[in-house]
Coordinates of C-alpha atoms and ligand atoms in Angstrom, one line a residue:
X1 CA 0.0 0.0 0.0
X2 CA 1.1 3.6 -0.9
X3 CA 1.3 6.4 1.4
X4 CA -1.0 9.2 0.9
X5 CA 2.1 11.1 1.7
X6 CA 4.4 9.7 -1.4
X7 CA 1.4 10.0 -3.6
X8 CA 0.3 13.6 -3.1
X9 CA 4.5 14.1 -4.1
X10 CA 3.3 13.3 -7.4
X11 CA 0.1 15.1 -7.5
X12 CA 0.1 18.8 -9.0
X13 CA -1.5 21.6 -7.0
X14 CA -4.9 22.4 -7.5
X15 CA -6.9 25.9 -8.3
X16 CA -9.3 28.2 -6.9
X17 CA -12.9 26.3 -7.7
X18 CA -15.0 25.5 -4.9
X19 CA -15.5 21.7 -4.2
X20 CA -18.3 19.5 -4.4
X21 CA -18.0 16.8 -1.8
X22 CA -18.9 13.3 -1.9
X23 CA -17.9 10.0 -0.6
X24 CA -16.3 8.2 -3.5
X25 CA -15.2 9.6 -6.9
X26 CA -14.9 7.0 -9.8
X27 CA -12.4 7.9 -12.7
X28 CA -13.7 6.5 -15.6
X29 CA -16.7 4.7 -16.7
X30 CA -15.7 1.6 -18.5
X31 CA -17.0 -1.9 -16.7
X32 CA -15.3 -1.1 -13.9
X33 CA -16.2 2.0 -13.1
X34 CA -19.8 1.4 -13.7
X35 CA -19.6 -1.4 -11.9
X36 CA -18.4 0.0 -8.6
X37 CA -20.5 2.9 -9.0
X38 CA -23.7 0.9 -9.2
X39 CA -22.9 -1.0 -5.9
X40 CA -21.5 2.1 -4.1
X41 CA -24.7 4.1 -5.0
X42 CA -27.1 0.9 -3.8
X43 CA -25.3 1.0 -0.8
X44 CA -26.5 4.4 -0.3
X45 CA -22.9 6.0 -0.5
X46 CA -22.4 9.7 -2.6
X47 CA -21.1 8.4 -5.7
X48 CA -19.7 10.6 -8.3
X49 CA -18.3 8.7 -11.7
X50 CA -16.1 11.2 -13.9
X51 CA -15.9 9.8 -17.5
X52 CA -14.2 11.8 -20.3
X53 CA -15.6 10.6 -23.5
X54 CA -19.5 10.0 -24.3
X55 CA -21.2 7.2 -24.1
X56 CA -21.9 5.2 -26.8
X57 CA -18.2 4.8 -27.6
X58 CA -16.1 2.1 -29.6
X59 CA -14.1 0.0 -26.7
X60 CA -12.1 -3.2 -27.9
X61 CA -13.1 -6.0 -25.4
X62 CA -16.2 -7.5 -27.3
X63 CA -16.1 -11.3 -25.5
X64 CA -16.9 -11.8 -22.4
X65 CA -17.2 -15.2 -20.4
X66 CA -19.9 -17.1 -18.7
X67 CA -18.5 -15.8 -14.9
X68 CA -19.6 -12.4 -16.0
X69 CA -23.7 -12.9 -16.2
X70 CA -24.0 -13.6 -12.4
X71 CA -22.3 -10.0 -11.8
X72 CA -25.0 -8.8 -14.8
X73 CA -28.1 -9.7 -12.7
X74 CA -26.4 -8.3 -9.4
X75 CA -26.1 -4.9 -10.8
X76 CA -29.5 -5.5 -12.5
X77 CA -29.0 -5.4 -16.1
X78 CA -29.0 -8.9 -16.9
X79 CA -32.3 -8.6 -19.2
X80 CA -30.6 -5.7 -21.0
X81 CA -27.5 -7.4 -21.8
X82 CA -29.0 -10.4 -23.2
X83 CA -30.7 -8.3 -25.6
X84 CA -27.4 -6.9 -27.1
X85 CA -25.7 -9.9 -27.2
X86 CA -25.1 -13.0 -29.2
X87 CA -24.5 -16.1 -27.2
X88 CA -21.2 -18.0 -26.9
X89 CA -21.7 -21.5 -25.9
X90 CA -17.8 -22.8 -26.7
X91 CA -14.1 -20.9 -27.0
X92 CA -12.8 -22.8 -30.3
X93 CA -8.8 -22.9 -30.8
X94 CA -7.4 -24.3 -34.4
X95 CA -3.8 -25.2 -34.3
X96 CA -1.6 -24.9 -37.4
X97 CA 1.1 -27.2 -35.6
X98 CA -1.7 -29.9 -35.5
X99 CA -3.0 -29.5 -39.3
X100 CA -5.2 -26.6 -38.4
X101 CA -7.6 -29.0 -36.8
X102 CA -10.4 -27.5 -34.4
X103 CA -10.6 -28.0 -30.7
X104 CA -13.9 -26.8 -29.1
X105 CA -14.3 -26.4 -25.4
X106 CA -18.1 -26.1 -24.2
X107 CA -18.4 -24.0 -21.3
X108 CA -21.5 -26.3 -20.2
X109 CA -18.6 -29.7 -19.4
X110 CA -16.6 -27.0 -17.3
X111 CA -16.4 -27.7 -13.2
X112 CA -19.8 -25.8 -12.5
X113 CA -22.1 -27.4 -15.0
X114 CA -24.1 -23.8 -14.1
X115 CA -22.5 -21.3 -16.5
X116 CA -23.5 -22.8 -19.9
X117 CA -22.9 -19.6 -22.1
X118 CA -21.3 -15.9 -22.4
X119 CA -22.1 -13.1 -25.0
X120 CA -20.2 -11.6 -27.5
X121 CA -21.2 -7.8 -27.3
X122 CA -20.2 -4.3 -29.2
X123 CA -18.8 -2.6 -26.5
X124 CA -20.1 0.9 -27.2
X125 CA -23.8 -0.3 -26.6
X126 CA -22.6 -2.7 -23.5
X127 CA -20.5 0.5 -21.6
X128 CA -23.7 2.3 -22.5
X129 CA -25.7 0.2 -20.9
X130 CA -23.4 -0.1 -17.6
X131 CA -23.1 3.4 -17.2
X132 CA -26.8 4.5 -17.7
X133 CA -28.0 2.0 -14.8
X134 CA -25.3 3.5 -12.3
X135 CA -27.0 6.8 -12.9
X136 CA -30.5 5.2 -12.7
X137 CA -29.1 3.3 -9.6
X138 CA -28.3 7.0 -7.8
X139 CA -24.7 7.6 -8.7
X140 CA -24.1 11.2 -10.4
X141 CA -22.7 10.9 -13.5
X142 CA -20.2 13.4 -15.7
X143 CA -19.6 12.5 -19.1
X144 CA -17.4 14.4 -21.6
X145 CA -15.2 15.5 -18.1
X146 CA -12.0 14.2 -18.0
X147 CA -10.0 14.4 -14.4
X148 CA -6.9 16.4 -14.5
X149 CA -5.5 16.2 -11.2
X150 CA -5.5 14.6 -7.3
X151 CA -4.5 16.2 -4.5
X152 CA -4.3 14.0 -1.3
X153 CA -5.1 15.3 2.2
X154 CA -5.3 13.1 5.6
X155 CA -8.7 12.7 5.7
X156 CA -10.3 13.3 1.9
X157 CA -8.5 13.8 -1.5
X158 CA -9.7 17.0 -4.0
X159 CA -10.0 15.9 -7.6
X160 CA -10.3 18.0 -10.8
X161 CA -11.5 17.9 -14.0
X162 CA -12.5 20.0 -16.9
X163 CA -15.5 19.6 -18.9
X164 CA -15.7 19.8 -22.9
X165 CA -16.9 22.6 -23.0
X166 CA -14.0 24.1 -20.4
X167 CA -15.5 24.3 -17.4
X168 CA -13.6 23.3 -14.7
X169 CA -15.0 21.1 -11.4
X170 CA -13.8 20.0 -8.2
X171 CA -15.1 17.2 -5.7
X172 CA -13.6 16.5 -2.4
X173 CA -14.1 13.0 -1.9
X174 CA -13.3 10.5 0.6
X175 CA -11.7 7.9 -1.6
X176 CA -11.2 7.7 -5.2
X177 CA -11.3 4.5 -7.1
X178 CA -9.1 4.6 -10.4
X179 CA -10.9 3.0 -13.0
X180 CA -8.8 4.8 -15.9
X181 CA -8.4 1.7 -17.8
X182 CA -5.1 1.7 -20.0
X183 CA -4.8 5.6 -19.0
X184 CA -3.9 4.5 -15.5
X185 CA -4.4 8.0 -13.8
X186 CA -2.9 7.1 -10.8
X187 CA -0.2 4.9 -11.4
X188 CA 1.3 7.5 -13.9
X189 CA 1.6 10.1 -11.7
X190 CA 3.1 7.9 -9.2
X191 CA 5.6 6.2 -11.6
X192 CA 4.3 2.9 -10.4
X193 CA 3.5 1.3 -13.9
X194 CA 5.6 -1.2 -15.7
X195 CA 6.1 -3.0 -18.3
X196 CA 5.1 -6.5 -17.9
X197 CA 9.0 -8.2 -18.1
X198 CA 7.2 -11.6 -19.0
X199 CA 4.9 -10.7 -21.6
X200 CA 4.2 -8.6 -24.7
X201 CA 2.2 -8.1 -27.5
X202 CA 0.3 -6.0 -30.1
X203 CA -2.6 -6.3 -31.4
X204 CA -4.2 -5.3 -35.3
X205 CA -8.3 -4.9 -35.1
X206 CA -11.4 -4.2 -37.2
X207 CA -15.0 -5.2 -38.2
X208 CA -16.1 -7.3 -41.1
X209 CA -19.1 -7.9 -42.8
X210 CA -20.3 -11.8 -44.5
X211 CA -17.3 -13.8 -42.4
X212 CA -18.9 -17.6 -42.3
X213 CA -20.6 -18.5 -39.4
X214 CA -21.1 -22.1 -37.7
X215 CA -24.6 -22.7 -38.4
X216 CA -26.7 -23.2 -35.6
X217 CA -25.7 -22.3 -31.3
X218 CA -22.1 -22.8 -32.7
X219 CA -22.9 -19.1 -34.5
X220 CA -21.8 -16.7 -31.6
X221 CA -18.6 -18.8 -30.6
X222 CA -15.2 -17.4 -30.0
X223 CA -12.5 -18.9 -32.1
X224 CA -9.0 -18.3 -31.5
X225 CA -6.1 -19.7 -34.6
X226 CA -2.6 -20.1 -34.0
X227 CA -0.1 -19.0 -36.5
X228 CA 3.5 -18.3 -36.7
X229 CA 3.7 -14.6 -35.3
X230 CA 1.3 -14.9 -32.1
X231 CA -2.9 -15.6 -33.3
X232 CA -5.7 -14.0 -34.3
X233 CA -9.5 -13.8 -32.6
X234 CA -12.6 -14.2 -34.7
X235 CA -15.7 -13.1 -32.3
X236 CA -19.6 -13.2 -34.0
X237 CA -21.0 -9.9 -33.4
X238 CA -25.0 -9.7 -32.7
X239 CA -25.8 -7.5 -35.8
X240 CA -23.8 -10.4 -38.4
X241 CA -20.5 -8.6 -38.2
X242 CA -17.4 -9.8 -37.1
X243 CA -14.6 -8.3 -34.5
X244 CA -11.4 -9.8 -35.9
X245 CA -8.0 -9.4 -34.3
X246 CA -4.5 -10.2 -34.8
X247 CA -2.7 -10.4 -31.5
X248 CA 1.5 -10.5 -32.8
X249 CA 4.7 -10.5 -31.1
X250 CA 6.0 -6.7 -31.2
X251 CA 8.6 -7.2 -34.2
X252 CA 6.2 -8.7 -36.4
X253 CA 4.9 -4.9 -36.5
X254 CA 7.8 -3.8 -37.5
X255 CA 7.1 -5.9 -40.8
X256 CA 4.3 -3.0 -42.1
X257 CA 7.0 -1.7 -43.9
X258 CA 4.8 1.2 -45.4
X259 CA 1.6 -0.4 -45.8
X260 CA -1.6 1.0 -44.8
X261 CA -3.1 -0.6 -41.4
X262 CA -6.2 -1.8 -43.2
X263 CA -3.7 -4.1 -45.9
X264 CA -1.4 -4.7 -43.2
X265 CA -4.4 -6.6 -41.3
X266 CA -5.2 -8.2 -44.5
X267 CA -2.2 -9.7 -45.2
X268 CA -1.7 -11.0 -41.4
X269 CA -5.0 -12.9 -42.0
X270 CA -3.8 -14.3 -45.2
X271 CA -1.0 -16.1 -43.1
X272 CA -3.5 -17.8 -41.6
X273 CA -5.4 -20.9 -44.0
X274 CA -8.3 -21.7 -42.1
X275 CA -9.3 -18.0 -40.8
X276 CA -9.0 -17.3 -44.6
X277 CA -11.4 -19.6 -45.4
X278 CA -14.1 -18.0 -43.2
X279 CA -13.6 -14.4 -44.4
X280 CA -13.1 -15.7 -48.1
X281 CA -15.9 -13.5 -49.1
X282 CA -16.4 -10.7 -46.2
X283 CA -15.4 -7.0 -46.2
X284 CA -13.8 -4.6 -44.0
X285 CA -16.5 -2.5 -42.6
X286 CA -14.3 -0.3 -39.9
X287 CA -11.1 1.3 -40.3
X288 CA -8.0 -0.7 -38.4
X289 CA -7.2 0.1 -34.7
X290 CA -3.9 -0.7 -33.3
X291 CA -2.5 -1.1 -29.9
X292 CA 1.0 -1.8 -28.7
X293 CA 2.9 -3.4 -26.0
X294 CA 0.0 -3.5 -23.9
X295 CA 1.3 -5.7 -21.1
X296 CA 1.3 -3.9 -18.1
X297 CA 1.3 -3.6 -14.0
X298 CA 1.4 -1.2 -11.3
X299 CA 3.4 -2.0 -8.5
X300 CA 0.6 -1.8 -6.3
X301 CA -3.1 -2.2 -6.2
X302 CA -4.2 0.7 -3.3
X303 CA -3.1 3.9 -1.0
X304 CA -4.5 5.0 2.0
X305 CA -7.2 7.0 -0.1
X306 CA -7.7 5.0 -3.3
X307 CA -7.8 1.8 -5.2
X308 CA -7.0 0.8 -8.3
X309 CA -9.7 -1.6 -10.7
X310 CA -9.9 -3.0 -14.4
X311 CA -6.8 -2.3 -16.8
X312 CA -5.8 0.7 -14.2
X313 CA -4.2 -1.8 -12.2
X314 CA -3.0 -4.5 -14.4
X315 CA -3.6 -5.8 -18.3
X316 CA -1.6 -8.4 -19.5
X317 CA -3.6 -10.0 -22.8
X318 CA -6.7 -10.6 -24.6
X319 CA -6.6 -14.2 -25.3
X320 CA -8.6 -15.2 -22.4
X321 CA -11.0 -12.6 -23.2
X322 CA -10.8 -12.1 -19.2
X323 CA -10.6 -8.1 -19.1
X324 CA -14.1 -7.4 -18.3
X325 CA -14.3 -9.8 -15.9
X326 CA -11.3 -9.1 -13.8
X327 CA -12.5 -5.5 -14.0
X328 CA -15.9 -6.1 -12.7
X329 CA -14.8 -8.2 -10.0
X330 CA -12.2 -6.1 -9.3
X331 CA -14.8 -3.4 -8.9
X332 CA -16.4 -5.4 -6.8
X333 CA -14.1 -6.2 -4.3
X334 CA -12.6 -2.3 -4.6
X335 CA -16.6 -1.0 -3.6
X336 CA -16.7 -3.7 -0.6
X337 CA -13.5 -2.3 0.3
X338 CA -14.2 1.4 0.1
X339 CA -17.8 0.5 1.5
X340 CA -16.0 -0.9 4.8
X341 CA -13.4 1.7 4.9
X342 CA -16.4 4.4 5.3
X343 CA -18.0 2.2 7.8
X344 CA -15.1 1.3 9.8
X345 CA -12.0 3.9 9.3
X346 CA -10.4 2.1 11.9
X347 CA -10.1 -0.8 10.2
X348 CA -8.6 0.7 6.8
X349 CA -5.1 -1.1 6.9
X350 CA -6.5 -4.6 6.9
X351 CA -9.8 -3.8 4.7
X352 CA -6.7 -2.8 2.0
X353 CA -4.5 -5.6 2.5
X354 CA -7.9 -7.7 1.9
X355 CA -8.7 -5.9 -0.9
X356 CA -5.4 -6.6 -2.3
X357 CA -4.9 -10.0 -2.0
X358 CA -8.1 -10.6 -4.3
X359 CA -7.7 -7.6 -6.7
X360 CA -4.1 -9.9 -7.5
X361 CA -6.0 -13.4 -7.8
X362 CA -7.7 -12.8 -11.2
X363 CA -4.5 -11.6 -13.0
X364 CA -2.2 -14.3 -11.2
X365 CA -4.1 -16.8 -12.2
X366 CA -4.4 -15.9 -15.6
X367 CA -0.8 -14.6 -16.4
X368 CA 0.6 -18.3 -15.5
X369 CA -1.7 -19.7 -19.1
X370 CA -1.0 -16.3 -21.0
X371 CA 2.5 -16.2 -20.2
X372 CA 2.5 -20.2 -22.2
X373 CA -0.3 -19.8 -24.3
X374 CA 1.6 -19.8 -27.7
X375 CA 4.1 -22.3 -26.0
X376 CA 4.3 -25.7 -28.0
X377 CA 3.5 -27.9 -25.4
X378 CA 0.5 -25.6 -24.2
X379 CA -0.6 -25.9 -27.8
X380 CA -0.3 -29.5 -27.5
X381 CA -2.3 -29.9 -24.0
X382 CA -5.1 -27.6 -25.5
X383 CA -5.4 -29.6 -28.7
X384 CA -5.7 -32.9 -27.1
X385 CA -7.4 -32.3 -23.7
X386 CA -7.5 -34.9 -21.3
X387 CA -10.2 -35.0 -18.1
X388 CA -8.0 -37.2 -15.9
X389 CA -8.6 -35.6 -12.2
X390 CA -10.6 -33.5 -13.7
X391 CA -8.2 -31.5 -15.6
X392 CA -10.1 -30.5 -18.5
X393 CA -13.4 -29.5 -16.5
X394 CA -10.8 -27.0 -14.4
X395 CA -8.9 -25.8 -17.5
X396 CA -12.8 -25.1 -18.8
X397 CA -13.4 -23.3 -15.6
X398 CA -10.5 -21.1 -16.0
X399 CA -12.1 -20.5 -19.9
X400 CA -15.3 -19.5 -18.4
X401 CA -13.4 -17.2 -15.6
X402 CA -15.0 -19.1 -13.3
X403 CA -11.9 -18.5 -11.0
X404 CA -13.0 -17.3 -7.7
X405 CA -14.3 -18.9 -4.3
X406 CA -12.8 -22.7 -5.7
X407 CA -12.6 -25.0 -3.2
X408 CA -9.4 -27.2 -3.0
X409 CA -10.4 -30.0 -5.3
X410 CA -10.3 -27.2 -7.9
X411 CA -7.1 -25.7 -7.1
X412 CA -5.5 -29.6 -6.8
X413 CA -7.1 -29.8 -10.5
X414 CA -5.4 -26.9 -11.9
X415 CA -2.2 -27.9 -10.4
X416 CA -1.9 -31.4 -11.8
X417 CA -2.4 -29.3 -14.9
X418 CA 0.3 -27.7 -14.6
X419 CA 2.3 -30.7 -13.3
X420 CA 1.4 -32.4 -16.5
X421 CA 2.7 -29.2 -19.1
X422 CA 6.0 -29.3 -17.2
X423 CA 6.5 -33.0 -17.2
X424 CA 5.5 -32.9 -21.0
X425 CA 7.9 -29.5 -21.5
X426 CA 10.9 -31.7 -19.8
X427 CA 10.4 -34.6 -22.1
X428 CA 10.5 -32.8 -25.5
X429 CA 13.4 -30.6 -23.5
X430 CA 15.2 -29.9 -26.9
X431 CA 12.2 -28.2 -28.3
X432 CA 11.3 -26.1 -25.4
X433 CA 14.4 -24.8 -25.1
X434 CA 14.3 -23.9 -28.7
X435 CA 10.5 -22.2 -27.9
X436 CA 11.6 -20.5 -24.5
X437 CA 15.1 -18.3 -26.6
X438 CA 12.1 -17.6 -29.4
X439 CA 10.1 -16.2 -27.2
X440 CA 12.5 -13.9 -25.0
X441 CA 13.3 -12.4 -28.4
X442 CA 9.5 -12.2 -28.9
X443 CA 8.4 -10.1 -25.8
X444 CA 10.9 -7.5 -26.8
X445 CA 9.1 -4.1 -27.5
X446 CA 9.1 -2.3 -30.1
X447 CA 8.5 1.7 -29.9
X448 CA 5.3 3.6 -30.3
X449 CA 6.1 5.3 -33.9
X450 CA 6.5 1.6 -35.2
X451 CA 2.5 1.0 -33.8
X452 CA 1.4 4.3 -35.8
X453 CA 1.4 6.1 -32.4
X454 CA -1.6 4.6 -31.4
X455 CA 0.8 2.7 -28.9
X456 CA 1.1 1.9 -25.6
X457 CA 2.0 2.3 -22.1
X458 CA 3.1 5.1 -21.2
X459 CA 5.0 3.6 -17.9
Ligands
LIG1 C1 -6.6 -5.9 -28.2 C2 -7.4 -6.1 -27.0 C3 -8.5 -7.0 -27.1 C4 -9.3 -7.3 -26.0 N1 -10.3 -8.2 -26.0 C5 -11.0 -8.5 -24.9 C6 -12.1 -9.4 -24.9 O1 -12.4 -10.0 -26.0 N2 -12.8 -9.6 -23.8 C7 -12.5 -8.9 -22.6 O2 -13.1 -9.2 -21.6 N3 -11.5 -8.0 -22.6 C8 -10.8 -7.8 -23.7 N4 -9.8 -6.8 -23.6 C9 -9.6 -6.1 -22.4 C10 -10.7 -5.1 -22.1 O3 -10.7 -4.1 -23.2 C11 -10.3 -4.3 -20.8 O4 -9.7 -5.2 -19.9 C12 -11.6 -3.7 -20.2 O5 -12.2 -2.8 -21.0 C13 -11.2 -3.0 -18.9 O6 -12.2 -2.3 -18.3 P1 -11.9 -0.9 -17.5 O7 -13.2 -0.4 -17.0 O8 -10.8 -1.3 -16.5 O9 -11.2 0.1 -18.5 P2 -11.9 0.8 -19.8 O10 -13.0 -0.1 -20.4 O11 -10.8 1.1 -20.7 O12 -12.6 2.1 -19.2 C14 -11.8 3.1 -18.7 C15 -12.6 4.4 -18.9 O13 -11.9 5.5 -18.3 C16 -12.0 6.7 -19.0 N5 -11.0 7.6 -18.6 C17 -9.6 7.4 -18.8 N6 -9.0 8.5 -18.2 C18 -9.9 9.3 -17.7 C19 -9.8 10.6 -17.1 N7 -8.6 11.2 -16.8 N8 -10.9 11.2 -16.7 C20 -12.1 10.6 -16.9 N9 -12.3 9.4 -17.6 C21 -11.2 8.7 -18.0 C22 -11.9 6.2 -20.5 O14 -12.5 7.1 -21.4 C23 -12.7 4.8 -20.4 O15 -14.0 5.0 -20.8 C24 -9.0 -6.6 -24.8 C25 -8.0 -5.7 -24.7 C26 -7.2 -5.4 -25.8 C27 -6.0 -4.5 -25.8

């Protein structure tokens, strides 16, 4: 935990406007944001959320996982979501080391035979939808206001911001909860973000129109193909579009080599047989997003004034699609947290440490898959599951995010896992050698300019 001391060091002095006060500000009003905002306000706390574009906005992040629908009817928008969404029964991986043959995991074999489905969603109508039911649910909500600076005192922290149209505001609040996302407002001005020394990627992204579909519940599942520079997703979009994504090692970026984004992404999909075969006849219907070296952490997760949620603390990847989760649940846990500090100042130190242990579950878990998805022996295990002490139905579980409140069976599941890809990485030691030297020179960065300045951490 930070000092309030060491972090209003970093803050920059604020101006003559008078301040509003309120219990909790939010910064930023992706999922997490909302999502502690909505259970802050129906716990009857002052709730002001700060967001600095307007809703509906375009957001990469367009799968989420069956864990996620249980928080959806707790913050009452399950109905709504369903709606928007398209439902994903199966994440589907398709191998070029093992003849580009198709592995499907159903999320209805996973531990919990409970959490049968997810959606695929647009992200500009599902942030819309979050952040509209925390203002119906009593928190006051600022779009088009962007936060500009933190100021920490003992006993409350002064936050500004500026509206569009340049009006400035001030709130004192209690506690702030960063929500920021990839802006990390907080662990900028403190220095505290890093690059993630383990992993790194980039990623390529845009809509299509008439990509082939599975026919039938098979329509709205996630498929994720292998090739040689890292893999691409292909996620079935309610309306018949298609969100597809090539996730690469940094260098491969470096390969543009003048081409526009948009032919760039074309020719990275036509390295890729079977993913060319489904978009044989569909069309680019949005122009290419990049985003660099997006691997990231902050050295820690709260001060004695704030938390951090969502992407504000940590990202490392996409290819568990597990960002929306791990910020919802992180603002979860960050609105219990804030909710017992106001009830119980007393208490602060240990509600933190509480807070922190299980704000760094979600990503710990995770990172240990991510950091050996594209691994050849992790390619292997995925492409051959086996359900021996229930292996498979735990790896399903992690698929589904169903990661949290596992009893020990679980936990002994995942690990024989794990004890299984390591025996199988010793055995074939000459080739994972080969694949751990590839991929330190993999995870080296490569600098903004070469991403088209959309890039990256700033950290
Ligand atoms: C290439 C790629 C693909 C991905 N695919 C998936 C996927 O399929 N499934 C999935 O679950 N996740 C995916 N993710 C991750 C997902 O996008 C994020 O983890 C998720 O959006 C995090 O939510 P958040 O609320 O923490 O941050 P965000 O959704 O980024 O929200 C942060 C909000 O804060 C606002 N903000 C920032 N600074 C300020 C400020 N100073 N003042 C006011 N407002 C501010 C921003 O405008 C933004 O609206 C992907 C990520 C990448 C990079």
């Amino acid at each position: 935990m930070v000092t309030s001391a060491a972090a209003s060091k970093a803050m920059p002095d604020t101006t003559a406007v008078t301040a509003t006060p309120c219990d909790v500000l939010i910064i930023g009003g992706g999922p997490a944001g909302t999502t502690a905002a909505t259970l802050l306000a129906a716990k009857g706390r002052h709730v002001v959320l700060v967001e600095k574009d307007h809703h509906p906005r375009f957001h990469i992040g367009e799968s989420l996982l069956p864990a996620n629908l249980p928080m959806f009817d707790q913050l009452g928008v399950g109905e709504e979501i369903r709606a928007l969404g398209i439902r994903k029964y199966s994440a589907e991986f398709v191998s070029p080391q093992h003849d580009n043959r198709m592995q499907r995991f159903n999320f209805a074999e996973s531990w919990e035979k409970d959490m049968p489905y997810a959606y695929q969603v647009r992200r500009s109508e599902f942030d819309q939808v979050l952040i509209r039911n925390a203002a119906q649910k009593g928190a006051e909500v600022f779009e088009g206001c962007k936060v500009t600076a933190i100021d920490f005192h003992p006993d409350s922290v002064t936050v500004d911001a500026r509206h569009d149209d340049g009006r400035q505001a001030r709130w004192e609040a209690k506690y702030i909860i960063d929500a920021s996302g990839r802006d990390t407002f907080i662990a900028n001005r403190l220095k505290a973000k890093h690059r993630n020394p383990k992993h790194n990627s980039s990623a390529l992204y845009a809509h299509f129109e008439g990509a082939v579909r599975h026919p039938g519940p098979a329509e709205g599942n996630i498929t994720i193909y292998w090739f040689e520079h890292g893999w691409f997703w292909f996620i079935p979009l309610a309306d018949g579009a298609t969100s597809v994504g090539a996730v690469t090692w940094p260098y491969y970026i470096k390969q543009r080599n003048g081409r526009t984004k948009e032919q760039f992404l074309l020719d990275t999909i036509a390295l890729c047989p079977p993913l060319v075969e489904r978009m044989k006849d569909a069309r680019m219907v949005t122009a290419v997003e990049a985003t660099g070296n997006f691997s990231y952490a902050t050295d820690h997760t709260c001060g004695e004034r704030y938390v951090l949620i969502g992407d504000a603390y940590a990202f490392i990847d996409p290819v568990f699609s597990s960002g929306v989760l791990l910020a919802m649940r992180g603002a979860e846990f960050g609105a219990e947290a804030i909710d017992a500090c106001l009830r119980s100042p007393a208490h602060a130190t240990s509600i933190l440490s509480r807070f922190d242990h299980k704000l760094r579950h979600g990503p710990k878990i995770f990172s240990w898959f991510i950091y050996r998805m594209t691994s050849p022996t992790m390619r292997d295990l995925f492409m051959d599951p086996r359900n021996y002490l229930r292996m498979k139905e735990a790896l399903l579980a992690l698929l589904a995010g169903d990661i949290y409140d596992k009893p020990l069976k679980f936990w002994l599941s995942l690990v024989s896992f794990q004890v299984v890809y390591y025996s199988s990485a010793l055995f074939q030691l000459p080739r994972t050698w080969r694949a751990w030297k590839r991929r330190q020179h993999n995870i080296q960065p490569v600098l903004d300019e070469e991403i088209d300045g959309k890039a990256a951490i700033n950290g």
